[in-house]
C-alpha positions as a printed NumPy array, in Angstrom:
array([[ 29.452, -37.606,  46.601],
       [ 29.889, -40.429,  44.038],
       [ 27.156, -42.335,  45.739],
       [ 24.786, -39.378,  45.417],
       [ 25.592, -38.97 ,  41.702],
       [ 25.037, -42.666,  41.072],
       [ 21.738, -42.503,  42.932],
       [ 20.521, -39.496,  40.971],
       [ 21.562, -41.092,  37.664],
       [ 19.775, -44.277,  38.575],
       [ 16.615, -42.405,  39.561],
       [ 16.62 , -40.37 ,  36.345],
       [ 17.103, -43.486,  34.221],
       [ 14.234, -45.226,  35.938],
       [ 11.997, -42.168,  35.799],
       [ 12.659, -41.563,  32.121],
       [ 11.963, -45.21 ,  31.292],
       [  8.696, -45.159,  33.177],
       [  7.608, -41.556,  32.57 ],
       [  4.574, -42.594,  30.553],
       [  2.954, -44.515,  33.46 ],
       [  2.911, -44.383,  37.231],
       [  4.813, -47.375,  38.55 ],
       [  6.476, -48.842,  41.639],
       [ 10.232, -48.591,  42.106],
       [ 12.048, -50.647,  44.694],
       [ 15.043, -49.333,  46.633],
       [ 17.532, -51.466,  48.53 ],
       [ 20.788, -50.702,  50.354],
       [ 23.763, -52.994,  50.475],
       [ 26.042, -53.512,  53.504],
       [ 28.177, -50.476,  52.463],
       [ 25.109, -48.193,  52.228],
       [ 24.993, -48.047,  48.435],
       [ 21.488, -47.622,  47.08 ],
       [ 20.139, -49.8  ,  44.28 ],
       [ 16.907, -49.122,  42.395],
       [ 14.903, -51.753,  40.564],
       [ 11.483, -52.358,  39.081],
       [ 11.489, -55.811,  40.745],
       [ 11.036, -56.222,  44.508],
       [ 13.856, -57.9  ,  46.393],
       [ 14.477, -58.943,  49.992],
       [ 14.574, -55.852,  52.247],
       [ 13.554, -53.413,  49.479],
       [ 11.312, -50.415,  50.057],
       [  8.563, -49.671,  47.54 ],
       [  8.272, -46.126,  46.168],
       [  5.415, -44.963,  43.937],
       [  6.765, -42.989,  40.941],
       [  4.194, -40.699,  39.433],
       [  4.071, -39.619,  35.815],
       [  6.172, -36.54 ,  35.187],
       [  4.615, -33.626,  33.38 ],
       [  5.785, -33.525,  29.803],
       [  5.418, -31.318,  26.785],
       [  5.337, -32.487,  23.191],
       [  8.441, -31.779,  21.172],
       [  8.465, -28.469,  19.278],
       [  8.26 , -28.927,  15.542],
       [  9.647, -25.913,  13.707],
       [  7.566, -24.872,  10.706],
       [  9.298, -25.284,   7.389],
       [ 10.256, -22.08 ,   5.651],
       [  8.341, -21.502,   2.429],
       [ 10.257, -22.386,  -0.711],
       [  9.712, -18.964,  -2.255],
       [  8.291, -15.874,  -0.612],
       [  4.729, -15.222,  -1.606],
       [  4.391, -12.218,  -3.853],
       [  1.562,  -9.986,  -2.855],
       [ -0.22 ,  -8.559,  -5.805],
       [ -1.009,  -4.89 ,  -5.659],
       [ -4.723,  -4.267,  -5.559],
       [ -6.108,  -3.215,  -8.902],
       [ -7.519,   0.286,  -8.655],
       [ -9.719,   1.399, -11.488],
       [-10.002,   5.104, -12.089],
       [-13.579,   6.259, -12.496],
       [-13.063,   9.73 , -13.929],
       [-10.471,  12.133, -15.288],
       [-11.383,  15.521, -16.642],
       [-10.02 ,  18.986, -17.436],
       [-11.918,  21.55 , -15.393],
       [-10.042,  24.628, -16.602],
       [ -9.669,  26.084, -19.09 ],
       [-13.041,  25.193, -20.53 ],
       [-13.513,  23.915, -24.057],
       [-13.286,  26.588, -26.796],
       [-11.445,  29.052, -24.532],
       [ -9.468,  31.826, -26.218],
       [ -6.224,  32.986, -24.619],
       [ -5.88 ,  36.707, -25.382],
       [ -2.818,  38.337, -26.891],
       [ -1.782,  39.964, -23.599],
       [ -1.407,  36.56 , -21.834],
       [  1.743,  35.77 , -23.845],
       [  0.473,  32.269, -24.546],
       [  0.466,  31.275, -20.862],
       [ -2.231,  29.192, -19.202],
       [ -2.735,  26.687, -16.383],
       [ -4.476,  23.386, -17.07 ],
       [ -6.365,  22.019, -14.037],
       [ -7.875,  18.57 , -13.918],
       [ -9.602,  16.24 , -11.513],
       [ -8.925,  12.493, -11.081],
       [-10.993,  10.017,  -9.104],
       [ -9.869,   8.086,  -7.168],
       [ -6.541,   9.82 ,  -6.513],
       [ -3.355,   8.903,  -8.365],
       [ -1.95 ,   5.544,  -7.286],
       [  1.756,   4.84 ,  -6.628],
       [  3.689,   4.095,  -9.816],
       [  1.201,   5.923, -12.039],
       [  1.855,   9.185, -13.889],
       [ -0.379,  11.898, -15.326],
       [  0.521,  13.135, -18.801],
       [ -0.591,  16.326, -20.514],
       [ -1.02 ,  16.035, -24.273],
       [ -1.164,  18.868, -26.786],
       [ -2.393,  17.819, -30.229],
       [ -1.821,  14.123, -29.25 ],
       [  1.816,  14.719, -28.213],
       [  2.94 ,  14.407, -24.566],
       [  4.254,  17.826, -23.548],
       [  4.47 ,  17.389, -19.767],
       [  4.   ,  14.737, -17.072],
       [  3.829,  14.575, -13.305],
       [  1.898,  13.395, -10.29 ],
       [ -0.652,  16.209, -10.09 ],
       [ -3.489,  17.285, -12.351],
       [ -2.145,  20.859, -12.576],
       [  0.152,  21.91 , -15.407],
       [  1.491,  25.409, -16.179],
       [  2.023,  26.133, -19.878],
       [  3.979,  29.156, -21.077],
       [  4.829,  30.71 , -24.44 ],
       [  2.349,  28.579, -26.355],
       [  2.326,  29.16 , -30.092],
       [ -0.651,  30.951, -31.509],
       [ -3.409,  28.897, -32.99 ],
       [ -5.528,  25.919, -32.004],
       [ -4.407,  23.495, -29.259],
       [ -6.238,  20.248, -28.368],
       [ -5.415,  19.45 , -24.718],
       [ -5.976,  16.149, -22.927],
       [ -4.909,  14.468, -19.662],
       [ -3.961,  10.787, -19.475],
       [ -2.977,   8.443, -16.595],
       [ -0.381,   5.779, -17.425],
       [  1.161,   2.946, -15.41 ],
       [  4.854,   1.956, -15.075],
       [  4.731,   0.233, -18.465],
       [  3.314,   3.416, -20.065],
       [ -0.04 ,   1.728, -20.622],
       [ -2.98 ,   4.134, -20.68 ],
       [ -5.347,   3.592, -17.751],
       [ -7.767,   6.497, -18.328],
       [ -7.99 ,   9.592, -20.533],
       [ -9.821,  12.876, -20.086],
       [-12.032,  14.613, -22.53 ],
       [-10.171,  16.68 , -25.154],
       [-10.651,  20.419, -24.991],
       [ -9.729,  22.992, -27.616],
       [ -7.972,  26.202, -26.673],
       [ -7.197,  29.073, -29.076],
       [ -4.106,  31.154, -28.402],
       [ -3.905,  34.678, -29.826],
       [ -0.411,  36.1  , -30.178],
       [  0.702,  39.263, -31.829],
       [  2.437,  38.684, -35.11 ],
       [  5.44 ,  40.722, -36.061],
       [  5.268,  42.199, -39.54 ],
       [  8.201,  41.896, -41.92 ]])
């Protein structure tokens, strides 16, 4: 068994040393039957042709990037924002109790992280992610309504036209 291990070790050493080229290896046996391998011929040696072994280049692991690349969000520019109802110069009658629904249209649609604000006389009175706002118990008089889209930093991205709505409410006499 030791003889076989020694033989295999000798063969692997020779093969690894000569793996780049095909070469001759010479094998001889001594009087006890031990095998000796050499690259030089000797008396009574047998020549063996050793062919090149298939090899594969060493794997080089790619280096991890120093810092992960930050992907910038695509910049979406809104093309239009408008109030479609109520129409400009609409009067809300006394029986409506100062209630109305403001409907708008935004193109393209609202992007993540953006908010739609409803302004009344240049003051934000409501905000959300849709262009529909329900107003109730509005005071009588003139109201200038406008929609606005803002980003996370509250920067205005687009504004609608301003419409004027008149609310009629019954007044209580003293």
